[in-house]
mmCIF file of C-alpha atoms in Angstrom:
data_model
loop_
_atom_site.group_PDB
_atom_site.id
_atom_site.type_symbol
_atom_site.label_atom_id
_atom_site.label_comp_id
_atom_site.label_asym_id
_atom_site.label_seq_id
_atom_site.Cartn_x
_atom_site.Cartn_y
_atom_site.Cartn_z
ATOM 1 C CA MET E 29 -14.025 76.313 5.287
ATOM 2 C CA GLU E 30 -17.196 74.316 5.931
ATOM 3 C CA SER E 31 -17.397 71.408 8.339
ATOM 4 C CA THR E 32 -19.949 68.757 7.412
ATOM 5 C CA ASP E 33 -19.178 66.611 10.474
ATOM 6 C CA VAL E 34 -21.040 68.906 12.877
ATOM 7 C CA PRO E 35 -24.678 67.785 13.261
ATOM 8 C CA LYS E 36 -27.322 70.440 12.779
ATOM 9 C CA PRO E 37 -29.285 71.037 16.002
ATOM 10 C CA PRO E 38 -33.028 70.351 15.804
ATOM 11 C CA LYS E 39 -35.440 73.247 15.552
ATOM 12 C CA LEU E 40 -37.021 73.674 18.984
ATOM 13 C CA LEU E 41 -40.576 74.966 19.301
ATOM 14 C CA THR E 42 -42.138 76.716 22.288
ATOM 15 C CA VAL E 43 -45.424 75.737 23.918
ATOM 16 C CA ARG E 44 -47.056 78.761 22.266
ATOM 17 C CA GLU E 45 -45.775 77.693 18.838
ATOM 18 C CA ILE E 46 -47.094 74.157 19.403
ATOM 19 C CA ALA E 47 -50.493 75.557 20.413
ATOM 20 C CA ASP E 48 -50.610 77.809 17.349
ATOM 21 C CA TYR E 49 -49.577 74.993 15.032
ATOM 22 C CA LEU E 50 -52.168 72.563 16.445
ATOM 23 C CA ARG E 51 -54.769 75.347 16.767
ATOM 24 C CA VAL E 52 -55.429 74.553 20.415
ATOM 25 C CA HIS E 53 -55.212 76.571 23.616
ATOM 26 C CA GLN E 54 -51.777 76.936 25.204
ATOM 27 C CA ARG E 55 -52.943 74.963 28.253
ATOM 28 C CA THR E 56 -53.944 72.068 26.001
ATOM 29 C CA ALA E 57 -50.512 72.094 24.350
ATOM 30 C CA TYR E 58 -48.872 72.244 27.781
ATOM 31 C CA ARG E 59 -50.929 69.236 28.972
ATOM 32 C CA LEU E 60 -49.967 67.245 25.863
ATOM 33 C CA ILE E 61 -46.314 67.978 26.574
ATOM 34 C CA THR E 62 -46.314 67.348 30.333
ATOM 35 C CA GLY E 63 -48.508 64.279 29.882
ATOM 36 C CA GLY E 64 -45.943 62.731 27.573
ATOM 37 C CA ASP E 65 -48.112 62.698 24.444
ATOM 38 C CA ILE E 66 -45.659 65.057 22.750
ATOM 39 C CA LYS E 67 -42.006 64.379 23.529
ATOM 40 C CA ALA E 68 -40.226 67.468 24.804
ATOM 41 C CA VAL E 69 -37.218 68.667 26.732
ATOM 42 C CA LYS E 70 -37.305 71.003 29.697
ATOM 43 C CA ILE E 71 -34.684 73.740 29.535
ATOM 44 C CA GLY E 72 -34.603 75.583 32.834
ATOM 45 C CA SER E 73 -38.270 76.165 33.598
ATOM 46 C CA GLN E 74 -39.483 76.147 29.993
ATOM 47 C CA TRP E 75 -40.489 73.318 27.678
ATOM 48 C CA ARG E 76 -39.160 72.981 24.136
ATOM 49 C CA VAL E 77 -40.377 70.503 21.548
ATOM 50 C CA PRO E 78 -38.153 69.307 18.706
ATOM 51 C CA GLU E 79 -39.973 69.784 15.402
ATOM 52 C CA LYS E 80 -39.481 66.068 14.641
ATOM 53 C CA CYS E 81 -41.387 65.108 17.829
ATOM 54 C CA LEU E 82 -44.327 67.325 16.889
ATOM 55 C CA MET E 83 -44.488 65.673 13.463
ATOM 56 C CA GLU E 84 -44.352 62.207 15.090
ATOM 57 C CA PHE E 85 -47.263 63.169 17.365
ATOM 58 C CA ILE E 86 -49.334 64.340 14.396
ATOM 59 C CA GLU E 87 -48.501 61.238 12.350
ATOM 60 C CA SER E 88 -49.397 58.938 15.256
ATOM 61 C CA GLY E 89 -52.844 60.535 15.339
ATOM 62 C CA MET E 90 -53.236 60.124 11.603
ATOM 63 C CA ASN E 91 -52.263 56.441 11.812
ATOM 64 C CA ALA E 92 -54.663 55.677 14.669
ATOM 65 C CA PRO E 93 -57.382 53.184 13.743
ATOM 66 C CA VAL E 94 -60.750 54.692 12.929
ATOM 67 C CA PRO E 95 -63.741 53.078 14.668
ATOM 68 C CA THR E 96 -65.872 51.304 12.069
ATOM 69 C CA GLY E 97 -69.138 50.967 13.914
ATOM 70 C CA LYS E 98 -70.930 52.227 16.945
ATOM 71 C CA LYS E 99 -70.135 50.103 19.946
ATOM 72 C CA GLU E 100 -72.039 50.669 23.112
ATOM 73 C CA ARG E 101 -69.712 51.892 25.756
ATOM 74 C CA GLU E 102 -69.916 50.482 29.232
ATOM 75 C CA PRO E 103 -71.114 53.076 31.711
ATOM 76 C CA ASP E 104 -68.541 54.592 34.031
ATOM 77 C CA GLN E 105 -70.905 54.102 36.927
ATOM 78 C CA PHE E 106 -73.502 51.396 37.568
ATOM 79 C CA LYS E 107 -76.844 52.113 39.217
ATOM 80 C CA LEU E 108 -78.085 49.707 41.839
ATOM 81 C CA PRO E 109 -81.739 48.671 41.807
ATOM 82 C CA LEU E 110 -83.809 50.358 44.511
ATOM 83 C CA ASP E 111 -86.056 47.383 45.374
#
């Protein structure tokens, strides 16, 4: 007897699995998660990322506009003249 009314739970990935998949350091994956770039859920003291959220993060990066030309960036700090 199979019940089709029960929703299938999402596959949850660990921080290490996210890091391996993205080919980044675990700390980088952790920062992406805690910074809100990758949606995740905290279970106890550990973070888990639904596979769908990882795919959304990757797709959002692929859909980001590509700069077409070199624009001069304003400096972060201005130097005062020493007259």
